Amino acid sequence: MSTSSRFLFSNGVVLHSSDAPPITTFLESHPGAYTTTRTHNNASCLLFWERHVKRLAESIRILSNSTPQLLFKQNNSSMIMHSLPQFTMGPFRALVNDSMSKVLPIAMKERRSEGEELSVTTLVSGNIERLSGIGNVDYDDDDDGRVCQALDVYVYVGGYVVPAFGVRGNGARLAMVGRGRDVANAKYSDWVRLRKPLEKLRPFAVTELLLSNDGDQILEGCVTNFFVVCRKDIDEAKGDYLNDHNDTCAFEVQTAPIGDGVLPGIIRQIVIEVCLSKGISFREVAPSWSKHETWEEAFITNSLRLLQHVETILVPSSWESIISKTWEEISWEEKQFKDGPGMITALIQKEIMERAILEGFPLCDAV
């Protein structure tokens, strides 16, 4: 849940709430790679910041090499054919953190309440004019700095009130409405515009839209990664595990692999690490709606809510019906889950919160 306070560092200037556009408007109007995280523990640290910076750099590399028009601002004269030279993390991290240091102290000072956290979106666009002026590079430290000069960094900070985990009514309500996105392994701002047509198919009270290429295998949400907790097949489970629904060995967590076309979410990776460390069976396979009777739990992840349990999932009875004009024209099948998060979901959430403390980046270091 966001609040009205917002601050934008753009072109060396910090814009306050009255001058800063809504976050979706800002992202739609600026091409580039971006990442979003939030503060934790009364705005004392940024969650998993080092992971976010690394993925941001990787998204820039992917876009630069495959679809530079998603990274660079288009000019009216020609299509963009530029790509960035390689760069290392040191100068890039310094560039991003320097921009953060311009806006975060102001946002911290003007927080509305002690309990409010801050959402932090960092967007990086390519600057063709500066790229053309850097000439040849030899990939030493000085040249890395020159490459980073071809990047424009924007930092958008807003207030964020963290919803309580596990509270009745705070679960996600999902609906499968669209096909997977292109260049899914990079996080880029144009997706905010591209996903807009899916909104016409959002059923009433649905909080997140799911993507699939065939109407059966679920890839991800528009702004989340998607997971299910399944009962194991009798051939996979051993001993009396199938009869003990309180034993984690009776279950398997599934999510679509990156190769299927999903975003390598920060919390997605942490879920994988938690499952491996806690002995929870985990498989990277797209959850299949045709097997939804075996789904005991489901949850979604992103870097604001971290992990949210799922209450209901709606899937079209006919996949071809997603060409409909409105959600009312679609016949839906529904999967309901018990109230509140299940055992596996709650265990994973607890571990994520513990890692949030361990991997929190102190704001005093960022500013």
PDB file of C-alpha atoms in Angstrom, residues 180-181 183-186 211 218-221 224-226 255-265 268 284 286:
ATOM      1  CA  GLY A 180       4.118 -14.142 -21.550  1.00  0.00           C
ATOM      2  CA  ARG A 181       6.223 -11.093 -22.321  1.00  0.00           C
ATOM      3  CA  VAL A 183      12.736 -10.196 -23.061  1.00  0.00           C
ATOM      4  CA  ALA A 184      11.319 -11.472 -19.780  1.00  0.00           C
ATOM      5  CA  ASN A 185      14.775 -12.013 -18.257  1.00  0.00           C
ATOM      6  CA  ALA A 186      15.259  -8.233 -18.048  1.00  0.00           C
ATOM      7  CA  LEU A 211       0.576 -14.859 -17.781  1.00  0.00           C
ATOM      8  CA  ILE A 218       1.454 -20.482 -15.625  1.00  0.00           C
ATOM      9  CA  LEU A 219       4.603 -18.419 -16.125  1.00  0.00           C
ATOM     10  CA  GLU A 220       4.415 -15.440 -13.754  1.00  0.00           C
ATOM     11  CA  GLY A 221       2.313 -12.463 -12.775  1.00  0.00           C
ATOM     12  CA  THR A 224       5.217 -10.917  -9.492  1.00  0.00           C
ATOM     13  CA  ASN A 225       6.663 -14.406  -9.670  1.00  0.00           C
ATOM     14  CA  PHE A 226       4.165 -17.225  -9.071  1.00  0.00           C
ATOM     15  CA  THR A 255       7.699 -22.126 -10.226  1.00  0.00           C
ATOM     16  CA  ALA A 256       8.384 -21.593 -13.919  1.00  0.00           C
ATOM     17  CA  PRO A 257      12.071 -21.649 -14.965  1.00  0.00           C
ATOM     18  CA  ILE A 258      13.756 -18.532 -16.305  1.00  0.00           C
ATOM     19  CA  GLY A 259      14.102 -20.251 -19.674  1.00  0.00           C
ATOM     20  CA  ASP A 260      10.319 -20.341 -20.075  1.00  0.00           C
ATOM     21  CA  GLY A 261      10.254 -16.550 -20.118  1.00  0.00           C
ATOM     22  CA  VAL A 262       9.945 -15.182 -16.602  1.00  0.00           C
ATOM     23  CA  LEU A 263      11.671 -12.413 -14.715  1.00  0.00           C
ATOM     24  CA  PRO A 264      14.558 -13.551 -12.473  1.00  0.00           C
ATOM     25  CA  GLY A 265      12.923 -11.931  -9.461  1.00  0.00           C
ATOM     26  CA  ARG A 268      12.134 -15.659  -6.450  1.00  0.00           C
ATOM     27  CA  GLU A 284      11.627 -25.224 -11.633  1.00  0.00           C
ATOM     28  CA  ALA A 286       5.742 -24.079 -14.846  1.00  0.00           C
TER      29      ALA A 286
END
